[in-house]
Coordinates of C-alpha atoms and ligand atoms in Angstrom, one line a residue:
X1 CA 77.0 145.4 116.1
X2 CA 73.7 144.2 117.8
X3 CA 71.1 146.6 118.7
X4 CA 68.5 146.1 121.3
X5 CA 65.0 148.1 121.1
X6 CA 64.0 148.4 124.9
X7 CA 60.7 149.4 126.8
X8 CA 58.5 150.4 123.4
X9 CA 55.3 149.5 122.1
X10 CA 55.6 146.7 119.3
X11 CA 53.0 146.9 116.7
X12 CA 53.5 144.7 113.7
X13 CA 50.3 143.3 112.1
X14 CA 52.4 141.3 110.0
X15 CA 53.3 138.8 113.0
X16 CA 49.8 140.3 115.6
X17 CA 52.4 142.2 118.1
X18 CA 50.6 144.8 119.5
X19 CA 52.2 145.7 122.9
X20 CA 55.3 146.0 125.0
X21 CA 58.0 144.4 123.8
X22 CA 61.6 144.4 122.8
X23 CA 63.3 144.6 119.9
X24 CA 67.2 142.9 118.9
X25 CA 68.7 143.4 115.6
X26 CA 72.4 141.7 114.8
X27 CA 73.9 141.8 111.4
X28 CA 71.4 144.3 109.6
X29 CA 68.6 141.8 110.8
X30 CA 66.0 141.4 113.3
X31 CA 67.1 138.8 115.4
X32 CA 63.9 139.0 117.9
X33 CA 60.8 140.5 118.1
X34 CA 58.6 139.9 121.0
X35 CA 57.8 140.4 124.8
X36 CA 60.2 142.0 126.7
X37 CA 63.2 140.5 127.4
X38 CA 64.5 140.3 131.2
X39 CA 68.3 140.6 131.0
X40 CA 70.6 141.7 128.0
X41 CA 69.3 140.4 124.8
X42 CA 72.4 137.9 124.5
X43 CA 71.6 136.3 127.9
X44 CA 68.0 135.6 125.8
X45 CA 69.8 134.6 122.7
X46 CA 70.7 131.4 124.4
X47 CA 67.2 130.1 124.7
X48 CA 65.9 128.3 121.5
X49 CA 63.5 130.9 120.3
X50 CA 66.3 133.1 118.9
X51 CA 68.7 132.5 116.0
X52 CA 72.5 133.0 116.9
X53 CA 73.3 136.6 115.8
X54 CA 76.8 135.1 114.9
X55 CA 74.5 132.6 112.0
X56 CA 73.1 136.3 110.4
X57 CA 76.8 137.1 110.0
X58 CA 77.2 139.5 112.6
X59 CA 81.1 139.7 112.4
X60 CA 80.6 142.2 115.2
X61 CA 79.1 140.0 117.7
X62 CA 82.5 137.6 118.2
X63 CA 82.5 137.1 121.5
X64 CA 78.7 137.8 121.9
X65 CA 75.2 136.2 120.7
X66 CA 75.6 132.5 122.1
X67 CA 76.6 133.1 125.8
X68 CA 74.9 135.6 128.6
X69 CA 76.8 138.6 127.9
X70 CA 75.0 141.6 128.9
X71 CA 77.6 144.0 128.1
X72 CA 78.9 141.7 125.3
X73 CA 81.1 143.4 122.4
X74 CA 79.4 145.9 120.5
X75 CA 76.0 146.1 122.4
X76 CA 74.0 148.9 121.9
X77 CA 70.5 149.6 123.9
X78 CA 68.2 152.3 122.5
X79 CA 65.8 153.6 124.9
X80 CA 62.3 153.8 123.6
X81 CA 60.1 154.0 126.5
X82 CA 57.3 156.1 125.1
X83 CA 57.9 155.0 121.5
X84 CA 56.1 152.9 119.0
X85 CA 58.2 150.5 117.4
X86 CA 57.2 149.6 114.0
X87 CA 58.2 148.0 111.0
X88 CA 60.2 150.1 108.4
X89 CA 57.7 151.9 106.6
X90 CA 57.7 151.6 102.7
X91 CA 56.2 154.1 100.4
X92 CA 55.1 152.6 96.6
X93 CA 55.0 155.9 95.1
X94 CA 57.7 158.5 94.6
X95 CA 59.1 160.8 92.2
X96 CA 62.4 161.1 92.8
X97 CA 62.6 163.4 89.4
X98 CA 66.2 161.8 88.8
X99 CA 67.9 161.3 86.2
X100 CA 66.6 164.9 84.7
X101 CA 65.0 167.3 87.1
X102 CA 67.4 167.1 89.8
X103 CA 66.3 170.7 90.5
X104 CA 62.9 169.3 91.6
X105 CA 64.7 166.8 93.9
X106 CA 67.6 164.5 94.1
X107 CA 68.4 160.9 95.4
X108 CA 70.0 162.3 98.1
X109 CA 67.2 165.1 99.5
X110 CA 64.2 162.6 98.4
X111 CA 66.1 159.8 100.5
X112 CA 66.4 162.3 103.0
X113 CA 63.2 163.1 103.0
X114 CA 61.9 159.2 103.3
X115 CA 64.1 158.9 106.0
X116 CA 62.9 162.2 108.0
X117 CA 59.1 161.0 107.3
X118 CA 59.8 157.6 108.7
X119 CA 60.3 155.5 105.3
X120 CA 62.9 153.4 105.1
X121 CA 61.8 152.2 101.6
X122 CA 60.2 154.0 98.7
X123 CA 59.6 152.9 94.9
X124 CA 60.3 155.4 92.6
X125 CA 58.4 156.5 89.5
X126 CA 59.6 156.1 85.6
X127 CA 58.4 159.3 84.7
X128 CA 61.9 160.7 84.4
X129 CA 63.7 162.3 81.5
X130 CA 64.5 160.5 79.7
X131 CA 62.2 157.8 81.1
X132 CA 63.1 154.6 82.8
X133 CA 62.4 152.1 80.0
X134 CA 65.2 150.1 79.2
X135 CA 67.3 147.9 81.5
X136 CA 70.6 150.3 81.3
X137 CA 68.8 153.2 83.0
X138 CA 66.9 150.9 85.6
X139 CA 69.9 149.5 86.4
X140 CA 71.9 152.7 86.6
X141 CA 69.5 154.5 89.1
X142 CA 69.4 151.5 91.0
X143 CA 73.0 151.5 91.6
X144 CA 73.4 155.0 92.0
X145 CA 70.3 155.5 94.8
X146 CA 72.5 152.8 96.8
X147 CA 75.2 155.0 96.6
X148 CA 73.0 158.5 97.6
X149 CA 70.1 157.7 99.2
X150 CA 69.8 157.3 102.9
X151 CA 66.7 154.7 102.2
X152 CA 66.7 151.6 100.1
X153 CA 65.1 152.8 96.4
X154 CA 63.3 150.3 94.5
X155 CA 62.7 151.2 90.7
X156 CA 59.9 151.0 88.8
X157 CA 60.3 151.0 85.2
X158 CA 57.7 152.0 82.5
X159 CA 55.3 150.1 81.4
X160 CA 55.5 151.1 77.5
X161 CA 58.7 152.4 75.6
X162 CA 59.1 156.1 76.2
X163 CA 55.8 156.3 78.5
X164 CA 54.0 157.2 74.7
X165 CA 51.6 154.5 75.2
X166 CA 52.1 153.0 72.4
X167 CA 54.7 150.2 72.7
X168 CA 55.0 147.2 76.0
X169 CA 58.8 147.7 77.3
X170 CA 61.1 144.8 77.5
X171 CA 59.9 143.4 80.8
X172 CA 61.9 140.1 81.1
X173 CA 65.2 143.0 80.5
X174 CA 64.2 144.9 82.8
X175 CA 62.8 142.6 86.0
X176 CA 66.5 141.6 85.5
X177 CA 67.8 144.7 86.2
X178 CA 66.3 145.4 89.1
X179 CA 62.3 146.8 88.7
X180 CA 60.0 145.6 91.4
X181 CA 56.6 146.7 88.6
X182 CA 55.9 148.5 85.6
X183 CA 53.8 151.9 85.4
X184 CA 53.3 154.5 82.8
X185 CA 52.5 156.8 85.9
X186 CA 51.9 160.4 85.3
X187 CA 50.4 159.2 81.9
X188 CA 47.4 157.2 81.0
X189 CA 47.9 153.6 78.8
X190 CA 44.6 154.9 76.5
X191 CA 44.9 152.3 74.0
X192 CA 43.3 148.6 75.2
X193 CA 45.0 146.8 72.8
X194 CA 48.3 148.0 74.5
X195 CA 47.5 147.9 77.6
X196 CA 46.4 144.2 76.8
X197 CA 50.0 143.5 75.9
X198 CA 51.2 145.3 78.8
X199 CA 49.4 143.3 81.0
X200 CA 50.3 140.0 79.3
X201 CA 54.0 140.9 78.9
X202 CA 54.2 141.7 82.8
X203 CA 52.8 138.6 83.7
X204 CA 54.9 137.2 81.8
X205 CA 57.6 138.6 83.6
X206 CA 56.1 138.6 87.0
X207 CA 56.1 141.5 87.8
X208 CA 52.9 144.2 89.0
X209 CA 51.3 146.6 86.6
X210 CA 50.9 150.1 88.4
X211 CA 48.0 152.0 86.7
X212 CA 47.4 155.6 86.8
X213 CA 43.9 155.3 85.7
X214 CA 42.0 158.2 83.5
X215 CA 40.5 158.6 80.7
X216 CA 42.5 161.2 78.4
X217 CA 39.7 162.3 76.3
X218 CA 37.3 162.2 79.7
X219 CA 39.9 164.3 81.4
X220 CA 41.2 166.7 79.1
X221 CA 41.9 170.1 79.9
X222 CA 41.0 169.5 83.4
X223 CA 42.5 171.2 86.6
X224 CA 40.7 170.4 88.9
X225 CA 37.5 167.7 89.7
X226 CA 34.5 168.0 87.8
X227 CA 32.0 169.1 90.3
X228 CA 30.0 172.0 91.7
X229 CA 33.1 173.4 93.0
X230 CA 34.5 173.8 89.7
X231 CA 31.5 174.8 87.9
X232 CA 31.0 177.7 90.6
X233 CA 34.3 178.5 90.0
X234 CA 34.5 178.5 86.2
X235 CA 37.5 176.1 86.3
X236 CA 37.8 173.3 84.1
X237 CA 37.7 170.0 85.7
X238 CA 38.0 166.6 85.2
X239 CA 35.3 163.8 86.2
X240 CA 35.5 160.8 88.3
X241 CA 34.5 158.6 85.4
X242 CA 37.7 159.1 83.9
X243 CA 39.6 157.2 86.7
X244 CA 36.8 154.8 87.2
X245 CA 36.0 153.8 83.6
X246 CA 39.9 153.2 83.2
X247 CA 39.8 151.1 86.3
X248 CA 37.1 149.2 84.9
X249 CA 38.6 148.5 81.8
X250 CA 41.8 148.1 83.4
X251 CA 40.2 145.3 85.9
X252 CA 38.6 143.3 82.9
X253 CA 41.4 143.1 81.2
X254 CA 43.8 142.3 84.1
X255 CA 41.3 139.1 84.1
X256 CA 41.7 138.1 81.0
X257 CA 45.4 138.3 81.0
X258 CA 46.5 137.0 83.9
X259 CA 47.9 139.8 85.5
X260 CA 48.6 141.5 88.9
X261 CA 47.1 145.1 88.6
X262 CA 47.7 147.6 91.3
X263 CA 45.6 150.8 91.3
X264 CA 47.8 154.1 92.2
X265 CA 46.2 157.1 93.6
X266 CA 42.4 155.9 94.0
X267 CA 40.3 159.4 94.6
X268 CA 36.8 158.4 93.5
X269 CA 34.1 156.8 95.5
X270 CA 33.1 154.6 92.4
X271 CA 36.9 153.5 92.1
X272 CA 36.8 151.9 95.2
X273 CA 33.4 150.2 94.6
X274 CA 35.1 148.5 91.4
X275 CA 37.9 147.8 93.2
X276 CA 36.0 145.7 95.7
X277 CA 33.8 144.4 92.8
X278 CA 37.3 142.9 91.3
X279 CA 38.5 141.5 94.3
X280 CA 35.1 139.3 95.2
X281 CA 35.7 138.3 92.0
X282 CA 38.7 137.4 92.4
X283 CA 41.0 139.3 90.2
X284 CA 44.4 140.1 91.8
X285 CA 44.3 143.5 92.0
X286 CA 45.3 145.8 94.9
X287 CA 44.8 149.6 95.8
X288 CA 46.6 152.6 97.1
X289 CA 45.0 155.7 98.2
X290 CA 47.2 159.2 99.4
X291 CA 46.7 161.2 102.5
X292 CA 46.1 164.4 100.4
X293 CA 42.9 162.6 99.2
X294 CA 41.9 161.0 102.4
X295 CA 42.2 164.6 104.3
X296 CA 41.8 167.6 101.4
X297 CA 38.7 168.0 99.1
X298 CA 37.5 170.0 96.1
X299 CA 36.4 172.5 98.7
X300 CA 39.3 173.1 100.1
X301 CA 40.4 174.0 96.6
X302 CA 38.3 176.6 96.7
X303 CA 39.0 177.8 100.8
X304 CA 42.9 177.8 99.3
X305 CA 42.0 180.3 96.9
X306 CA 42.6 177.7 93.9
X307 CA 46.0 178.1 95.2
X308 CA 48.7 175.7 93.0
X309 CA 49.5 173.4 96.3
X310 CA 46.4 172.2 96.3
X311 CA 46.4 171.1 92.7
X312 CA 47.5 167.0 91.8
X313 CA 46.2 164.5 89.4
X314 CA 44.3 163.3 90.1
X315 CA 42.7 165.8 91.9
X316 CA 40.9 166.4 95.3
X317 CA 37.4 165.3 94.6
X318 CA 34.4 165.9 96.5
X319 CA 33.6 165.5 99.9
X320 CA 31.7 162.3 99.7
X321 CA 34.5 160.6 97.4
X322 CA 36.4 161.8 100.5
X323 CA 34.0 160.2 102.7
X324 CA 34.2 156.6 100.9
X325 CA 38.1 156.8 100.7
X326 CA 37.7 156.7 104.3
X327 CA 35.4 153.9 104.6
X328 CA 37.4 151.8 102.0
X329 CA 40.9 152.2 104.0
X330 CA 38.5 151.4 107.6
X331 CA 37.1 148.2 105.7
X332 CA 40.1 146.6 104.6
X333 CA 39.0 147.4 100.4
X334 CA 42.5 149.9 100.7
X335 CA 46.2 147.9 100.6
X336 CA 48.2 150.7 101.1
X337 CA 48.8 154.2 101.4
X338 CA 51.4 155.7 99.4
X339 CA 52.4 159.5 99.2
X340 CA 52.4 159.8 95.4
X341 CA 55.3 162.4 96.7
X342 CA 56.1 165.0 93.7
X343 CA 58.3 167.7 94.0
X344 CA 58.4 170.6 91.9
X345 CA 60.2 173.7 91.6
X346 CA 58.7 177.0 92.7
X347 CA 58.7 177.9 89.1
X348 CA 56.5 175.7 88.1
X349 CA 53.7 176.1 90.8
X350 CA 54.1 180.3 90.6
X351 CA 51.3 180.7 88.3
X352 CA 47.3 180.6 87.7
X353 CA 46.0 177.3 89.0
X354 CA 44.7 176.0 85.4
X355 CA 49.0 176.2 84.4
X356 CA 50.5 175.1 87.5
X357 CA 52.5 171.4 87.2
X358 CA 50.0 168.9 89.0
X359 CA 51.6 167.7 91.9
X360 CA 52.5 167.7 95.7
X361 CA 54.9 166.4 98.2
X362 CA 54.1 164.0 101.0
X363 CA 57.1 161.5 102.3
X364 CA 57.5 164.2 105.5
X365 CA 54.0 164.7 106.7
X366 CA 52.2 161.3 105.6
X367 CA 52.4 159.9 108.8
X368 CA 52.1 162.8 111.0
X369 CA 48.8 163.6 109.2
X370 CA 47.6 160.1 109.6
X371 CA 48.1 160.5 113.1
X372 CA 46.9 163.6 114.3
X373 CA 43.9 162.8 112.0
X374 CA 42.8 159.4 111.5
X375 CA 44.3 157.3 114.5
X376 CA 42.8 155.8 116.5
X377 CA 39.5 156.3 114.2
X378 CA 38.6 155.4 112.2
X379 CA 42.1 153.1 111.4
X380 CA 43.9 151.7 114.3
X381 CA 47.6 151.9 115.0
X382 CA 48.0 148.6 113.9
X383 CA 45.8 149.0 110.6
X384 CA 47.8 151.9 110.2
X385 CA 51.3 150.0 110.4
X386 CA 49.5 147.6 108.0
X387 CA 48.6 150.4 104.7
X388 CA 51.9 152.4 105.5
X389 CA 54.5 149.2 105.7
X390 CA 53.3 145.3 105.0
X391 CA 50.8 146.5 102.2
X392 CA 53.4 148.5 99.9
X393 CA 55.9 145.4 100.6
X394 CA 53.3 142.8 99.7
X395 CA 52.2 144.9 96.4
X396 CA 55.2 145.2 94.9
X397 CA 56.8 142.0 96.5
X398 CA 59.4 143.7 99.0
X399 CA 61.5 142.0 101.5
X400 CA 60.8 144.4 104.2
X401 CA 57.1 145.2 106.1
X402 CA 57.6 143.0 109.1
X403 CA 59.6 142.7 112.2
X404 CA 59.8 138.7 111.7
X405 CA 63.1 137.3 112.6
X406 CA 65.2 137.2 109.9
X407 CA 63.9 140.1 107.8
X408 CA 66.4 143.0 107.3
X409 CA 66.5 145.4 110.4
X410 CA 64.4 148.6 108.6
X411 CA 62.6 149.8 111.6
X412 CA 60.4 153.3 112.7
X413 CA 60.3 154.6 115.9
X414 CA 57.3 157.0 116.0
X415 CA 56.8 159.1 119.3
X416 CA 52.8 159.2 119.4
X417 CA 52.6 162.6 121.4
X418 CA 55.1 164.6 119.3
X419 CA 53.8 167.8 118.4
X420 CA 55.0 169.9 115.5
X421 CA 54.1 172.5 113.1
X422 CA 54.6 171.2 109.3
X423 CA 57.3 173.9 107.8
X424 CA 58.3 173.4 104.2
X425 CA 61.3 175.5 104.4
X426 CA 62.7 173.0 106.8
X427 CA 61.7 169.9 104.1
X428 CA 64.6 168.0 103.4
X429 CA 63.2 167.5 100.1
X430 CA 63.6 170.2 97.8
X431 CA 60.2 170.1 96.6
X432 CA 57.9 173.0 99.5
X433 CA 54.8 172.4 97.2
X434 CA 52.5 171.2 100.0
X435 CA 48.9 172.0 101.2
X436 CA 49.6 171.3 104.7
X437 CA 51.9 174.2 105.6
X438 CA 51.6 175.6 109.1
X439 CA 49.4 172.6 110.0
X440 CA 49.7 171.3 113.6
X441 CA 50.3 167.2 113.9
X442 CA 50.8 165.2 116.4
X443 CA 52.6 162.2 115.9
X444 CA 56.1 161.6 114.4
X445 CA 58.8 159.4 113.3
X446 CA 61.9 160.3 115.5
X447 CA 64.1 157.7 114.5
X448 CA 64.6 155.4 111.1
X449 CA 66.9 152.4 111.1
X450 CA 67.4 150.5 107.9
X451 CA 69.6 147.6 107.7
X452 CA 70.0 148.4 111.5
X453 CA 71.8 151.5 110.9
X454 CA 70.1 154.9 111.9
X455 CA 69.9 156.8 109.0
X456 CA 67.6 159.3 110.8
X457 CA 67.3 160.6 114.2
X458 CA 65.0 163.9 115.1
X459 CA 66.7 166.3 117.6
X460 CA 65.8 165.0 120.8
X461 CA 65.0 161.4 119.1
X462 CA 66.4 158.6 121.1
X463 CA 70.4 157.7 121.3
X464 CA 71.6 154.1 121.2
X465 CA 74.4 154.1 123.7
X466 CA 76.5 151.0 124.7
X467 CA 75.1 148.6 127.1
X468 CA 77.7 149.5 129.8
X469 CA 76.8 152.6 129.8
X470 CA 73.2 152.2 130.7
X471 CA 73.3 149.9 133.2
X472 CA 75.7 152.7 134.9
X473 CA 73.0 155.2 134.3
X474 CA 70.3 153.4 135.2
X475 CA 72.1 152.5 138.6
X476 CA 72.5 156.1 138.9
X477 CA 69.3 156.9 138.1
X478 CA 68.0 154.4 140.6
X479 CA 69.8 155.8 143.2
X480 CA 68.5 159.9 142.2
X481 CA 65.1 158.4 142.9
X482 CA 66.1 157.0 146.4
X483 CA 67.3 160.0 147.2
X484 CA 63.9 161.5 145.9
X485 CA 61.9 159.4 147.6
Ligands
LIG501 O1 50.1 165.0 90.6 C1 50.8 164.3 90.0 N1 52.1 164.5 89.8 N2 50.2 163.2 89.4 C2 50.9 162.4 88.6 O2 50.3 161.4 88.1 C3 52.3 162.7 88.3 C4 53.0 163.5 89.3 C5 54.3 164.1 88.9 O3 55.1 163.4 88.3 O4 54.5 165.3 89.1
LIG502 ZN1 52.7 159.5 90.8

């Protein structure tokens, strides 16, 4: 089947599109990207700019993709006049609590949920029980998200044996299963010496270490951050030093091992200084940051009532780390955003704030709150399209990201205007543990195509319909507005 994206606004950094422009998929791949086309896409699929869909094994398109056939066999037209038309967007950090705490969230309701919040990607966290360390379980999860999940999953195995900290995992083993990068996440690597073998082992192997950067001794005990906030409130907290003196450690010793280091969950202002400090020097490191932390501070802690959705690790800090998470994603210092989405049960978020699991869910309201609060300004669509979508993909080395011909059909269409109230009952993840309830947004991802295929479509969203048919509607259409007129 071939599928042509008419009439919406193409923005994909990843090639400088930014404007009208058409879209044509065939086979589960893009087949064009670019100005709009004039007549049916396989009139322009005779011109030398665009591969034959029938080369990208498009068994469906017999009869179509080399000739002028408007209404050749199996085409499809999606209306999205009104629309942005993006890349797929790809989220580097997920808990989809599987195998073992299925009753936080499953393949199938956290691939929903990607697929609702306009993902057609995610990378999944090791931090599972028992924990994704050897090749057997990497593989297995692998196999079984292709089976469940609406999205494509890619696995990220821990970095040490059992996530203890204490021993590297058996990277070669498990880069051939399947794992896109190694991370202890949830869980500090304390000792140097390991993580020096860590870092060396993964290189080894090629693939990205993913650190979740603090200090245990620095952060112990702490709930919340380490500021006047918690001091008012008497709550124990946990400083910005321990992230940034891991990340320093972490960045020097990436150096000397050759390795690629990836920084999840950046909250502190000094973070980001280092981070910038490593990269003029050179050292291949990259950074995520979460919309939680760009929008939410320790005061809103506070304003929440120290409610339990408004507690994570690391936590909302203060409102000039805030402030320099901002600047660093405006300047270019920030490679991605990612959700750092974690479910968890009622249960465990129904108690005082110092006891409550540290933790919240993001893959349905990242990009509405990015939206509604920091497009255009200070990021612009297109910078936006670049943190949420060719930055995850270049991080961890994923196919997806761009629109380019040839790259697998994973596509986001995202009406701009859309207005709706953030409900957690009405999540398709399992996990409600949000801040953002009963927020307003505007912006929202109405339809997600991976592999061509739409695997999500909002009530109302648009409909592909066969070309026949809109070339009759759009003569009939014509001829309601001459009667109009
Ligand atoms: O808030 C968090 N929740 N931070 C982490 O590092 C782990 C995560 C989880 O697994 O719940
Ligand atoms: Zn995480």
């Amino acid at each position: 089947m071939r599928l042509w994206i008419r009439g919406g606004r193409l923005i994909d950094p990843s090639q400088g599109l930014d404007g009208p422009g058409d879209l044509v998929i065939a086979g589960g791949r893009i087949v064009y990207a670019g100005p709009p086309l004039p007549g049916a896409p396989a009139a322009a699929q005779a011109g030398s700019r665009l591969p034959d869909a029938g080369a990208l094994g498009d068994g469906a398109a017999a009869g179509g993709g080399t000739g002028p056939n408007p209404a050749g066999a199996g085409l499809q037209v999606l209306d999205a006049r009104g629309l942005w038309v993006v890349p797929g967007l790809i989220d580097p950090h997920v808990h989809l609590r599987t195998p073992g705490e299925t009753h936080k969230e499953t393949l199938a309701t956290g691939g929903a949920a990607a697929a609702a919040g306009g993902f057609t990607a995610v990378a999944c966290m090791p931090n599972t029980r028992p924990p994704l360390d050897d090749a057997i379980r990497v593989e297995w999860l692998a196999m079984k998200a292709a089976a469940e999940a609406a999205v494509r999953v890619y696995v990220v195995a821990a970095a040490t044996r059992g996530l203890a900290g204490d021993e590297p995992a058996p990277y070669a083993a498990l880069k051939a299963a399947g794992a896109v990068a190694v991370s202890d996440d949830g869980r500090p690597i304390a000792r140097a010496g390991v993580m020096v073998r860590v870092l060396e082992g993964a290189a080894a192997a090629g693939l990205p270490v993913l650190v979740h950067a603090e200090e245990p001794e620095l952060s112990a005990g702490g709930a919340m951050h380490a500021g006047a906030v918690a001091a008012a409130a008497g709550m124990p907290g946990s400083p910005a030093t321990a992230e940034a003196v891991m990340v320093a450690r972490d960045l020097l010793l990436a150096e000397q091992a050759g390795a690629r280091l990836h920084v999840l969950h950046a909250s502190a202002a000094v973070t980001l200084d280092l981070v910038r400090w490593g990269k003029a020097r050179g050292i291949p490191v990259t950074v995520e940051v979460t919309p939680h932390h760009l929008l939410l501070c320790d005061e809103d802690v506070a304003a929440a009532g120290f409610h339990p959705h408004w507690k994570m690790n690391p936590p909302l800090r203060s409102r000039r780390d805030r402030e320099a998470l901002l600047e660093a994603v405006a300047d270019g210092t920030v490679d991605a955003v990612a959700t750092d989405h974690a479910p968890h049960h009622g249960m465990d978020k129904d108690c005082p704030f110092p006891e409550a699991a540290f933790g919240v869910v993001g893959l349905e309201t990242a990009l509405g709150l990015l939206l509604t609060h920091l497009v255009p300004r200070p990021l612009s669509p297109a910078r936006l399209v670049e943190l949420m979508a060719a930055g995850p993909a270049r991080i961890l080395g994923l196919p997806g990201g761009t629109l380019r011909p040839g790259a697998p059909a994973d596509v986001t269409l995202i009406d701009p205007q859309r207005r709706w109230v953030v409900e957690p009952e009405r999540f398709a993840s399992l996990g409600r543990n949000t801040p953002f309830a009963g927020w307003t947004l505007r912006g929202r991802a109405v339809g997600t195509l991976v592999g061509g295929r739409m695997v999500f479509r909002l009530d109302g969203g648009p409909v592909p319909v066969p070309a026949g048919e809109t070339a009759a509607q759009e003569a009939a259409g014509t001829q309601e507005t001459a009667g109009i007129v």
